[in-house]
Amino acid sequence: MSGPDLNLLFTLDALLQQGSVAGAGRKLGLSPSAMSRALARLRTVTGDPLLVRAGRGLVATPRAEAMRDEVHRLVEDARAILRPADTVDLYRLDRTFVLRTSDGFAETIGPALIQRVAEEAPHVRIRFIRKLDKDSTGLRDGEIDLETGVVGISIGPEVRAQALFEDRYVGVVRAGHPLARGKVSAERYAGGRHVLVTRQGLGLGAIDEALEMIGLARTIVTTVDGFAAALALARGSDLVSTVPERHTIGLRDGMETFALPVETDAFTISLLWHPRMEGDAAHRWLRQLVRKACVDVLQVAPGG
């Protein structure tokens, strides 16, 4: 008994990603009539229309919507298996990589990375998504190609990690703020009105613990979930923001930065990926580019 034609998975992926018979045909190098025949076969195999006409275009059925991501992952996994481990034609590489990073990392390192990618692999696209927690599920299921962050206990034990750079927390205020003049003592720092970034695993609690040991406490006026938002609020008010120094080089432009008046540990930002991508030549190329982009940007930064 013959099994299913697995080539139909690639056709189905193209149709669901493009939402168009003509677009899928161009992606696969097939004529519109050939793609129409392939869609008819898929409808027979799945027992579902998959794409139905709506006005001048096509829309996916509920079943097609439900299977879109799973089909795409299967196709990407198949391509990774069949791709030669040590070779990749970067000029012909047509692929979207998803990077989950903090907003500060995307703002600071992103432009240099995009420029390097454009020079070496013009058909490759980079999609940045915000990092709001340390859950590594996205790496395991293939939704995320690379992630940056501090390696912690919540990271899956199988996840690969490579150090990119060290960072430390600094205080930042708008130009002309009272803390921009003179030495910032622990009393002056604690006496300000603060915007706090609240996100799992940031380690900002060590600052408040150090202040508490000398009988001081910060006044938290508002909380946000990202460094960019904290700096935007501080830029337009008298709030004090506490953010990673190297992550936020571009975001702090035109603002005043000072060393924290309490002792805090530096922390290492690492590049994270799932071991199933270890032998993927294109993925390995991108990992190298991220590291090079960090060097390009941070070697001239304070502490670089």
PDB file of C-alpha atoms in Angstrom:
ATOM      1  CA  MET A   1       0.000   0.000   0.000  1.00  0.00           C
ATOM      2  CA  SER A   2       1.562   3.288  -1.091  1.00  0.00           C
ATOM      3  CA  GLY A   3       1.887   6.129   1.419  1.00  0.00           C
ATOM      4  CA  PRO A   4       0.938   9.776   0.951  1.00  0.00           C
ATOM      5  CA  ASP A   5       2.852  11.952  -1.507  1.00  0.00           C
ATOM      6  CA  LEU A   6       5.005  13.989   0.874  1.00  0.00           C
ATOM      7  CA  ASN A   7       5.869  16.429  -1.915  1.00  0.00           C
ATOM      8  CA  LEU A   8       2.350  17.757  -1.385  1.00  0.00           C
ATOM      9  CA  LEU A   9       3.497  19.148   1.987  1.00  0.00           C
ATOM     10  CA  PHE A  10       5.800  21.622   0.216  1.00  0.00           C
ATOM     11  CA  THR A  11       2.976  22.596  -2.126  1.00  0.00           C
ATOM     12  CA  LEU A  12       0.563  22.989   0.771  1.00  0.00           C
ATOM     13  CA  ASP A  13       3.063  25.118   2.702  1.00  0.00           C
ATOM     14  CA  ALA A  14       3.566  27.441  -0.263  1.00  0.00           C
ATOM     15  CA  LEU A  15      -0.191  27.822  -0.760  1.00  0.00           C
ATOM     16  CA  LEU A  16      -0.869  28.523   2.918  1.00  0.00           C
ATOM     17  CA  GLN A  17       2.024  30.957   3.246  1.00  0.00           C
ATOM     18  CA  GLN A  18       1.214  32.836   0.044  1.00  0.00           C
ATOM     19  CA  GLY A  19      -2.579  32.596   0.151  1.00  0.00           C
ATOM     20  CA  SER A  20      -2.523  32.599  -3.635  1.00  0.00           C
ATOM     21  CA  VAL A  21      -2.213  29.982  -6.370  1.00  0.00           C
ATOM     22  CA  ALA A  22      -0.152  32.349  -8.519  1.00  0.00           C
ATOM     23  CA  GLY A  23       2.102  33.366  -5.611  1.00  0.00           C
ATOM     24  CA  ALA A  24       2.684  29.772  -4.573  1.00  0.00           C
ATOM     25  CA  GLY A  25       3.480  28.881  -8.187  1.00  0.00           C
ATOM     26  CA  ARG A  26       6.113  31.614  -8.374  1.00  0.00           C
ATOM     27  CA  LYS A  27       7.666  30.427  -5.097  1.00  0.00           C
ATOM     28  CA  LEU A  28       7.875  26.830  -6.340  1.00  0.00           C
ATOM     29  CA  GLY A  29       8.645  27.631  -9.969  1.00  0.00           C
ATOM     30  CA  LEU A  30       5.380  26.098 -11.241  1.00  0.00           C
ATOM     31  CA  SER A  31       2.807  27.424 -13.683  1.00  0.00           C
ATOM     32  CA  PRO A  32      -0.622  28.565 -12.419  1.00  0.00           C
ATOM     33  CA  SER A  33      -2.279  25.564 -14.086  1.00  0.00           C
ATOM     34  CA  ALA A  34       0.153  23.151 -12.390  1.00  0.00           C
ATOM     35  CA  MET A  35      -0.514  24.814  -9.027  1.00  0.00           C
ATOM     36  CA  SER A  36      -4.271  24.604  -9.605  1.00  0.00           C
ATOM     37  CA  ARG A  37      -3.951  20.878 -10.250  1.00  0.00           C
ATOM     38  CA  ALA A  38      -1.842  20.502  -7.100  1.00  0.00           C
ATOM     39  CA  LEU A  39      -4.466  22.369  -5.067  1.00  0.00           C
ATOM     40  CA  ALA A  40      -7.138  20.050  -6.427  1.00  0.00           C
ATOM     41  CA  ARG A  41      -5.076  17.033  -5.305  1.00  0.00           C
ATOM     42  CA  LEU A  42      -4.614  18.548  -1.856  1.00  0.00           C
ATOM     43  CA  ARG A  43      -8.354  19.125  -1.552  1.00  0.00           C
ATOM     44  CA  THR A  44      -8.951  15.482  -2.380  1.00  0.00           C
ATOM     45  CA  VAL A  45      -6.288  14.211   0.044  1.00  0.00           C
ATOM     46  CA  THR A  46      -7.351  16.418   2.974  1.00  0.00           C
ATOM     47  CA  GLY A  47     -11.084  16.421   2.283  1.00  0.00           C
ATOM     48  CA  ASP A  48     -11.120  20.186   2.761  1.00  0.00           C
ATOM     49  CA  PRO A  49     -11.309  23.111   0.264  1.00  0.00           C
ATOM     50  CA  LEU A  50      -8.267  24.707   2.018  1.00  0.00           C
ATOM     51  CA  LEU A  51      -8.502  27.976   0.031  1.00  0.00           C
ATOM     52  CA  VAL A  52     -11.840  29.425  -1.077  1.00  0.00           C
ATOM     53  CA  ARG A  53     -12.612  32.474  -3.167  1.00  0.00           C
ATOM     54  CA  ALA A  54     -13.560  35.723  -1.412  1.00  0.00           C
ATOM     55  CA  GLY A  55     -13.979  38.590  -3.837  1.00  0.00           C
ATOM     56  CA  ARG A  56     -10.923  38.668  -6.079  1.00  0.00           C
ATOM     57  CA  GLY A  57      -8.732  36.716  -3.688  1.00  0.00           C
ATOM     58  CA  LEU A  58      -8.610  33.485  -1.720  1.00  0.00           C
ATOM     59  CA  VAL A  59      -9.032  32.956   2.001  1.00  0.00           C
ATOM     60  CA  ALA A  60      -8.003  29.952   4.090  1.00  0.00           C
ATOM     61  CA  THR A  61     -10.588  27.656   5.622  1.00  0.00           C
ATOM     62  CA  PRO A  62     -10.559  27.084   9.395  1.00  0.00           C
ATOM     63  CA  ARG A  63      -8.746  23.763   8.919  1.00  0.00           C
ATOM     64  CA  ALA A  64      -6.135  25.409   6.678  1.00  0.00           C
ATOM     65  CA  GLU A  65      -5.580  28.117   9.309  1.00  0.00           C
ATOM     66  CA  ALA A  66      -5.187  25.460  12.006  1.00  0.00           C
ATOM     67  CA  MET A  67      -2.575  23.491  10.059  1.00  0.00           C
ATOM     68  CA  ARG A  68      -0.608  26.435   8.614  1.00  0.00           C
ATOM     69  CA  ASP A  69       2.068  26.687  11.325  1.00  0.00           C
ATOM     70  CA  GLU A  70       2.450  22.931  11.770  1.00  0.00           C
ATOM     71  CA  VAL A  71       2.854  22.379   8.023  1.00  0.00           C
ATOM     72  CA  HIS A  72       5.446  25.156   7.853  1.00  0.00           C
ATOM     73  CA  ARG A  73       7.454  23.604  10.695  1.00  0.00           C
ATOM     74  CA  LEU A  74       7.363  20.192   9.036  1.00  0.00           C
ATOM     75  CA  VAL A  75       8.623  21.658   5.767  1.00  0.00           C
ATOM     76  CA  GLU A  76      11.397  23.618   7.476  1.00  0.00           C
ATOM     77  CA  ASP A  77      12.463  20.503   9.390  1.00  0.00           C
ATOM     78  CA  ALA A  78      12.521  18.488   6.157  1.00  0.00           C
ATOM     79  CA  ARG A  79      14.622  21.119   4.439  1.00  0.00           C
ATOM     80  CA  ALA A  80      17.049  21.150   7.362  1.00  0.00           C
ATOM     81  CA  ILE A  81      17.404  17.345   7.198  1.00  0.00           C
ATOM     82  CA  LEU A  82      18.010  17.280   3.451  1.00  0.00           C
ATOM     83  CA  ARG A  83      20.261  20.353   3.343  1.00  0.00           C
ATOM     84  CA  PRO A  84      24.019  19.602   3.161  1.00  0.00           C
ATOM     85  CA  ALA A  85      25.396  20.194   6.625  1.00  0.00           C
ATOM     86  CA  ASP A  86      28.424  22.248   5.674  1.00  0.00           C
ATOM     87  CA  THR A  87      27.336  24.207   2.622  1.00  0.00           C
ATOM     88  CA  VAL A  88      24.841  26.966   1.894  1.00  0.00           C
ATOM     89  CA  ASP A  89      24.476  29.247  -1.123  1.00  0.00           C
ATOM     90  CA  LEU A  90      23.948  32.522   0.713  1.00  0.00           C
ATOM     91  CA  TYR A  91      23.111  34.495  -2.408  1.00  0.00           C
ATOM     92  CA  ARG A  92      20.253  32.101  -3.227  1.00  0.00           C
ATOM     93  CA  LEU A  93      19.178  31.524   0.373  1.00  0.00           C
ATOM     94  CA  ASP A  94      15.501  32.528   0.705  1.00  0.00           C
ATOM     95  CA  ARG A  95      14.535  32.251   4.350  1.00  0.00           C
ATOM     96  CA  THR A  96      13.039  34.162   7.261  1.00  0.00           C
ATOM     97  CA  PHE A  97      14.792  33.912  10.627  1.00  0.00           C
ATOM     98  CA  VAL A  98      12.962  34.845  13.834  1.00  0.00           C
ATOM     99  CA  LEU A  99      15.043  36.431  16.614  1.00  0.00           C
ATOM    100  CA  ARG A 100      13.542  36.953  20.064  1.00  0.00           C
ATOM    101  CA  THR A 101      15.400  39.768  21.827  1.00  0.00           C
ATOM    102  CA  SER A 102      14.859  42.690  24.146  1.00  0.00           C
ATOM    103  CA  ASP A 103      13.842  45.959  22.532  1.00  0.00           C
ATOM    104  CA  GLY A 104      17.228  47.407  23.487  1.00  0.00           C
ATOM    105  CA  PHE A 105      19.137  44.627  21.713  1.00  0.00           C
ATOM    106  CA  ALA A 106      17.088  45.038  18.517  1.00  0.00           C
ATOM    107  CA  GLU A 107      17.582  48.817  18.590  1.00  0.00           C
ATOM    108  CA  THR A 108      21.319  48.633  19.291  1.00  0.00           C
ATOM    109  CA  ILE A 109      22.549  45.551  17.414  1.00  0.00           C
ATOM    110  CA  GLY A 110      19.748  45.179  14.863  1.00  0.00           C
ATOM    111  CA  PRO A 111      20.899  47.773  12.275  1.00  0.00           C
ATOM    112  CA  ALA A 112      24.417  46.314  12.039  1.00  0.00           C
ATOM    113  CA  LEU A 113      23.011  42.778  11.776  1.00  0.00           C
ATOM    114  CA  ILE A 114      20.525  43.751   9.054  1.00  0.00           C
ATOM    115  CA  GLN A 115      23.307  45.431   7.086  1.00  0.00           C
ATOM    116  CA  ARG A 116      25.549  42.347   7.262  1.00  0.00           C
ATOM    117  CA  VAL A 117      22.676  40.065   6.234  1.00  0.00           C
ATOM    118  CA  ALA A 118      21.811  42.288   3.256  1.00  0.00           C
ATOM    119  CA  GLU A 119      25.421  42.238   2.052  1.00  0.00           C
ATOM    120  CA  GLU A 120      25.863  38.471   2.290  1.00  0.00           C
ATOM    121  CA  ALA A 121      22.374  37.012   1.741  1.00  0.00           C
ATOM    122  CA  PRO A 122      20.054  39.529   0.018  1.00  0.00           C
ATOM    123  CA  HIS A 123      17.000  37.238   0.076  1.00  0.00           C
ATOM    124  CA  VAL A 124      17.142  36.530   3.807  1.00  0.00           C
ATOM    125  CA  ARG A 125      14.680  38.304   6.106  1.00  0.00           C
ATOM    126  CA  ILE A 126      15.107  38.936   9.838  1.00  0.00           C
ATOM    127  CA  ARG A 127      12.048  39.171  12.059  1.00  0.00           C
ATOM    128  CA  PHE A 128      12.575  40.566  15.558  1.00  0.00           C
ATOM    129  CA  ILE A 129      10.017  39.751  18.240  1.00  0.00           C
ATOM    130  CA  ARG A 130      10.053  41.096  21.784  1.00  0.00           C
ATOM    131  CA  LYS A 131      11.395  39.025  24.648  1.00  0.00           C
ATOM    132  CA  LEU A 132       8.950  39.223  27.549  1.00  0.00           C
ATOM    133  CA  ASP A 133       9.971  36.096  29.491  1.00  0.00           C
ATOM    134  CA  LYS A 134      12.555  33.294  29.594  1.00  0.00           C
ATOM    135  CA  ASP A 135      10.373  30.459  28.327  1.00  0.00           C
ATOM    136  CA  SER A 136      12.401  28.451  25.782  1.00  0.00           C
ATOM    137  CA  THR A 137       9.381  26.694  24.237  1.00  0.00           C
ATOM    138  CA  GLY A 138       9.681  28.797  21.066  1.00  0.00           C
ATOM    139  CA  LEU A 139      13.185  27.485  20.436  1.00  0.00           C
ATOM    140  CA  ARG A 140      12.068  23.883  20.904  1.00  0.00           C
ATOM    141  CA  ASP A 141       9.063  24.058  18.604  1.00  0.00           C
ATOM    142  CA  GLY A 142      10.837  25.979  15.848  1.00  0.00           C
ATOM    143  CA  GLU A 143       8.883  29.237  16.137  1.00  0.00           C
ATOM    144  CA  ILE A 144      12.081  31.055  17.160  1.00  0.00           C
ATOM    145  CA  ASP A 145      15.476  30.550  15.509  1.00  0.00           C
ATOM    146  CA  LEU A 146      17.653  32.505  17.936  1.00  0.00           C
ATOM    147  CA  GLU A 147      17.198  34.225  21.258  1.00  0.00           C
ATOM    148  CA  THR A 148      19.346  36.523  23.366  1.00  0.00           C
ATOM    149  CA  GLY A 149      19.348  36.791  27.125  1.00  0.00           C
ATOM    150  CA  VAL A 150      20.877  35.811  30.433  1.00  0.00           C
ATOM    151  CA  VAL A 151      21.083  32.054  30.877  1.00  0.00           C
ATOM    152  CA  GLY A 152      18.929  31.090  33.855  1.00  0.00           C
ATOM    153  CA  ILE A 153      17.266  28.077  35.435  1.00  0.00           C
ATOM    154  CA  SER A 154      14.135  28.611  33.329  1.00  0.00           C
ATOM    155  CA  ILE A 155      16.078  27.969  30.110  1.00  0.00           C
ATOM    156  CA  GLY A 156      15.628  24.411  28.868  1.00  0.00           C
ATOM    157  CA  PRO A 157      18.645  22.212  29.746  1.00  0.00           C
ATOM    158  CA  GLU A 158      19.077  21.165  26.108  1.00  0.00           C
ATOM    159  CA  VAL A 159      19.342  24.734  24.785  1.00  0.00           C
ATOM    160  CA  ARG A 160      22.755  25.740  23.399  1.00  0.00           C
ATOM    161  CA  ALA A 161      24.256  29.033  24.601  1.00  0.00           C
ATOM    162  CA  GLN A 162      27.242  31.158  23.595  1.00  0.00           C
ATOM    163  CA  ALA A 163      28.306  34.351  25.391  1.00  0.00           C
ATOM    164  CA  LEU A 164      28.008  37.568  23.372  1.00  0.00           C
ATOM    165  CA  PHE A 165      28.993  40.354  25.772  1.00  0.00           C
ATOM    166  CA  GLU A 166      28.842  41.538  29.377  1.00  0.00           C
ATOM    167  CA  ASP A 167      26.497  44.295  30.514  1.00  0.00           C
ATOM    168  CA  ARG A 168      25.678  46.182  33.691  1.00  0.00           C
ATOM    169  CA  TYR A 169      22.871  48.387  34.948  1.00  0.00           C
ATOM    170  CA  VAL A 170      23.174  52.169  34.885  1.00  0.00           C
ATOM    171  CA  GLY A 171      20.912  55.058  35.832  1.00  0.00           C
ATOM    172  CA  VAL A 172      19.546  57.291  33.080  1.00  0.00           C
ATOM    173  CA  VAL A 173      17.741  60.640  33.270  1.00  0.00           C
ATOM    174  CA  ARG A 174      16.766  63.367  30.830  1.00  0.00           C
ATOM    175  CA  ALA A 175      19.209  66.150  29.972  1.00  0.00           C
ATOM    176  CA  GLY A 176      18.951  68.864  32.614  1.00  0.00           C
ATOM    177  CA  HIS A 177      17.668  66.534  35.315  1.00  0.00           C
ATOM    178  CA  PRO A 178      18.998  67.334  38.835  1.00  0.00           C
ATOM    179  CA  LEU A 179      20.788  63.957  38.931  1.00  0.00           C
ATOM    180  CA  ALA A 180      22.718  64.981  35.802  1.00  0.00           C
ATOM    181  CA  ARG A 181      24.710  67.433  37.958  1.00  0.00           C
ATOM    182  CA  GLY A 182      27.221  66.392  40.582  1.00  0.00           C
ATOM    183  CA  LYS A 183      27.957  63.013  42.121  1.00  0.00           C
ATOM    184  CA  VAL A 184      24.989  60.663  42.375  1.00  0.00           C
ATOM    185  CA  SER A 185      24.978  59.298  45.911  1.00  0.00           C
ATOM    186  CA  ALA A 186      22.797  56.444  47.087  1.00  0.00           C
ATOM    187  CA  GLU A 187      20.612  58.984  48.905  1.00  0.00           C
ATOM    188  CA  ARG A 188      20.130  61.127  45.771  1.00  0.00           C
ATOM    189  CA  TYR A 189      19.436  58.079  43.614  1.00  0.00           C
ATOM    190  CA  ALA A 190      16.918  56.560  46.038  1.00  0.00           C
ATOM    191  CA  GLY A 191      15.279  59.955  46.529  1.00  0.00           C
ATOM    192  CA  GLY A 192      14.272  60.210  42.877  1.00  0.00           C
ATOM    193  CA  ARG A 193      10.990  59.114  41.361  1.00  0.00           C
ATOM    194  CA  HIS A 194      11.633  55.887  39.432  1.00  0.00           C
ATOM    195  CA  VAL A 195      10.209  54.014  36.470  1.00  0.00           C
ATOM    196  CA  LEU A 196      10.731  50.282  36.931  1.00  0.00           C
ATOM    197  CA  VAL A 197      11.031  47.658  34.195  1.00  0.00           C
ATOM    198  CA  THR A 198       9.181  44.560  35.406  1.00  0.00           C
ATOM    199  CA  ARG A 199      10.027  41.379  33.559  1.00  0.00           C
ATOM    200  CA  GLN A 200      11.022  37.891  34.636  1.00  0.00           C
ATOM    201  CA  GLY A 201      14.722  37.354  35.249  1.00  0.00           C
ATOM    202  CA  LEU A 202      15.986  40.938  34.994  1.00  0.00           C
ATOM    203  CA  GLY A 203      17.774  40.844  38.350  1.00  0.00           C
ATOM    204  CA  LEU A 204      16.878  44.407  39.288  1.00  0.00           C
ATOM    205  CA  GLY A 205      15.934  43.254  42.782  1.00  0.00           C
ATOM    206  CA  ALA A 206      19.623  43.270  43.739  1.00  0.00           C
ATOM    207  CA  ILE A 207      19.615  47.074  43.484  1.00  0.00           C
ATOM    208  CA  ASP A 208      16.773  47.417  46.002  1.00  0.00           C
ATOM    209  CA  GLU A 209      18.387  44.847  48.283  1.00  0.00           C
ATOM    210  CA  ALA A 210      21.627  46.870  48.290  1.00  0.00           C
ATOM    211  CA  LEU A 211      19.701  50.060  49.060  1.00  0.00           C
ATOM    212  CA  GLU A 212      17.747  48.351  51.847  1.00  0.00           C
ATOM    213  CA  MET A 213      20.994  47.309  53.531  1.00  0.00           C
ATOM    214  CA  ILE A 214      21.846  50.997  54.023  1.00  0.00           C
ATOM    215  CA  GLY A 215      18.321  51.970  55.041  1.00  0.00           C
ATOM    216  CA  LEU A 216      17.129  53.353  51.697  1.00  0.00           C
ATOM    217  CA  ALA A 217      14.347  52.504  49.254  1.00  0.00           C
ATOM    218  CA  ARG A 218      13.355  53.735  45.824  1.00  0.00           C
ATOM    219  CA  THR A 219       9.997  55.359  45.145  1.00  0.00           C
ATOM    220  CA  ILE A 220       8.507  53.493  42.169  1.00  0.00           C
ATOM    221  CA  VAL A 221       6.055  55.776  40.393  1.00  0.00           C
ATOM    222  CA  THR A 222       5.260  53.591  37.380  1.00  0.00           C
ATOM    223  CA  THR A 223       6.174  50.245  35.831  1.00  0.00           C
ATOM    224  CA  VAL A 224       6.661  49.189  32.200  1.00  0.00           C
ATOM    225  CA  ASP A 225       7.628  45.937  30.434  1.00  0.00           C
ATOM    226  CA  GLY A 226      10.572  47.155  28.351  1.00  0.00           C
ATOM    227  CA  PHE A 227      13.694  49.312  28.415  1.00  0.00           C
ATOM    228  CA  ALA A 228      12.566  51.483  25.501  1.00  0.00           C
ATOM    229  CA  ALA A 229       9.368  52.426  27.312  1.00  0.00           C
ATOM    230  CA  ALA A 230      11.277  53.192  30.537  1.00  0.00           C
ATOM    231  CA  LEU A 231      13.689  55.477  28.709  1.00  0.00           C
ATOM    232  CA  ALA A 232      10.907  57.177  26.769  1.00  0.00           C
ATOM    233  CA  LEU A 233       9.149  58.053  30.024  1.00  0.00           C
ATOM    234  CA  ALA A 234      12.388  59.264  31.618  1.00  0.00           C
ATOM    235  CA  ARG A 235      13.236  61.341  28.545  1.00  0.00           C
ATOM    236  CA  GLY A 236      10.002  63.299  28.840  1.00  0.00           C
ATOM    237  CA  SER A 237       9.798  63.655  32.630  1.00  0.00           C
ATOM    238  CA  ASP A 238      11.818  63.754  35.848  1.00  0.00           C
ATOM    239  CA  LEU A 239      11.629  59.989  36.286  1.00  0.00           C
ATOM    240  CA  VAL A 240      14.800  57.964  36.835  1.00  0.00           C
ATOM    241  CA  SER A 241      15.234  54.820  34.724  1.00  0.00           C
ATOM    242  CA  THR A 242      17.614  51.941  35.455  1.00  0.00           C
ATOM    243  CA  VAL A 243      18.571  49.969  32.343  1.00  0.00           C
ATOM    244  CA  PRO A 244      21.405  47.819  30.929  1.00  0.00           C
ATOM    245  CA  GLU A 245      24.183  50.062  29.608  1.00  0.00           C
ATOM    246  CA  ARG A 246      25.305  48.284  26.444  1.00  0.00           C
ATOM    247  CA  HIS A 247      21.835  47.099  25.450  1.00  0.00           C
ATOM    248  CA  THR A 248      20.548  50.642  25.277  1.00  0.00           C
ATOM    249  CA  ILE A 249      23.277  52.691  23.592  1.00  0.00           C
ATOM    250  CA  GLY A 250      20.997  53.980  20.833  1.00  0.00           C
ATOM    251  CA  LEU A 251      17.959  54.360  23.080  1.00  0.00           C
ATOM    252  CA  ARG A 252      19.878  56.631  25.495  1.00  0.00           C
ATOM    253  CA  ASP A 253      21.031  59.111  22.852  1.00  0.00           C
ATOM    254  CA  GLY A 254      20.799  62.662  24.209  1.00  0.00           C
ATOM    255  CA  MET A 255      20.145  61.520  27.793  1.00  0.00           C
ATOM    256  CA  GLU A 256      22.394  61.574  30.866  1.00  0.00           C
ATOM    257  CA  THR A 257      23.827  58.289  32.134  1.00  0.00           C
ATOM    258  CA  PHE A 258      25.438  57.686  35.532  1.00  0.00           C
ATOM    259  CA  ALA A 259      26.936  54.728  37.385  1.00  0.00           C
ATOM    260  CA  LEU A 260      24.697  53.259  40.060  1.00  0.00           C
ATOM    261  CA  PRO A 261      25.756  54.293  43.582  1.00  0.00           C
ATOM    262  CA  VAL A 262      25.383  50.719  44.885  1.00  0.00           C
ATOM    263  CA  GLU A 263      27.392  47.623  43.990  1.00  0.00           C
ATOM    264  CA  THR A 264      25.754  45.387  41.379  1.00  0.00           C
ATOM    265  CA  ASP A 265      27.103  42.420  39.450  1.00  0.00           C
ATOM    266  CA  ALA A 266      27.699  42.509  35.715  1.00  0.00           C
ATOM    267  CA  PHE A 267      25.744  39.935  33.715  1.00  0.00           C
ATOM    268  CA  THR A 268      26.460  38.053  30.503  1.00  0.00           C
ATOM    269  CA  ILE A 269      24.178  38.256  27.475  1.00  0.00           C
ATOM    270  CA  SER A 270      24.219  34.985  25.537  1.00  0.00           C
ATOM    271  CA  LEU A 271      22.969  33.767  22.186  1.00  0.00           C
ATOM    272  CA  LEU A 272      20.578  30.814  22.563  1.00  0.00           C
ATOM    273  CA  TRP A 273      19.395  28.180  20.076  1.00  0.00           C
ATOM    274  CA  HIS A 274      18.000  24.672  20.020  1.00  0.00           C
ATOM    275  CA  PRO A 275      20.424  21.809  19.270  1.00  0.00           C
ATOM    276  CA  ARG A 276      18.268  20.630  16.357  1.00  0.00           C
ATOM    277  CA  MET A 277      19.600  23.674  14.471  1.00  0.00           C
ATOM    278  CA  GLU A 278      23.237  22.915  15.334  1.00  0.00           C
ATOM    279  CA  GLY A 279      24.057  21.362  11.951  1.00  0.00           C
ATOM    280  CA  ASP A 280      22.042  23.808   9.832  1.00  0.00           C
ATOM    281  CA  ALA A 281      24.618  25.720   7.782  1.00  0.00           C
ATOM    282  CA  ALA A 282      22.382  28.765   7.275  1.00  0.00           C
ATOM    283  CA  HIS A 283      21.572  28.913  10.970  1.00  0.00           C
ATOM    284  CA  ARG A 284      25.262  28.592  11.831  1.00  0.00           C
ATOM    285  CA  TRP A 285      26.018  31.464   9.422  1.00  0.00           C
ATOM    286  CA  LEU A 286      23.423  33.667  11.139  1.00  0.00           C
ATOM    287  CA  ARG A 287      24.836  32.875  14.584  1.00  0.00           C
ATOM    288  CA  GLN A 288      28.241  34.038  13.390  1.00  0.00           C
ATOM    289  CA  LEU A 289      26.727  37.233  11.997  1.00  0.00           C
ATOM    290  CA  VAL A 290      25.016  38.056  15.290  1.00  0.00           C
ATOM    291  CA  ARG A 291      28.327  37.697  17.110  1.00  0.00           C
ATOM    292  CA  LYS A 292      30.124  39.861  14.537  1.00  0.00           C
ATOM    293  CA  ALA A 293      27.408  42.533  14.740  1.00  0.00           C
ATOM    294  CA  CYS A 294      27.843  42.682  18.518  1.00  0.00           C
ATOM    295  CA  VAL A 295      31.585  43.189  18.082  1.00  0.00           C
ATOM    296  CA  ASP A 296      31.038  45.874  15.422  1.00  0.00           C
ATOM    297  CA  VAL A 297      28.695  47.892  17.616  1.00  0.00           C
ATOM    298  CA  LEU A 298      30.031  47.308  21.121  1.00  0.00           C
ATOM    299  CA  GLN A 299      33.797  47.485  20.626  1.00  0.00           C
ATOM    300  CA  VAL A 300      33.553  51.290  20.595  1.00  0.00           C
ATOM    301  CA  ALA A 301      30.965  51.456  23.389  1.00  0.00           C
ATOM    302  CA  PRO A 302      31.798  52.257  27.026  1.00  0.00           C
ATOM    303  CA  GLY A 303      33.449  49.176  28.451  1.00  0.00           C
ATOM    304  CA  GLY A 304      33.839  47.680  24.935  1.00  0.00           C
TER     305      GLY A 304
END
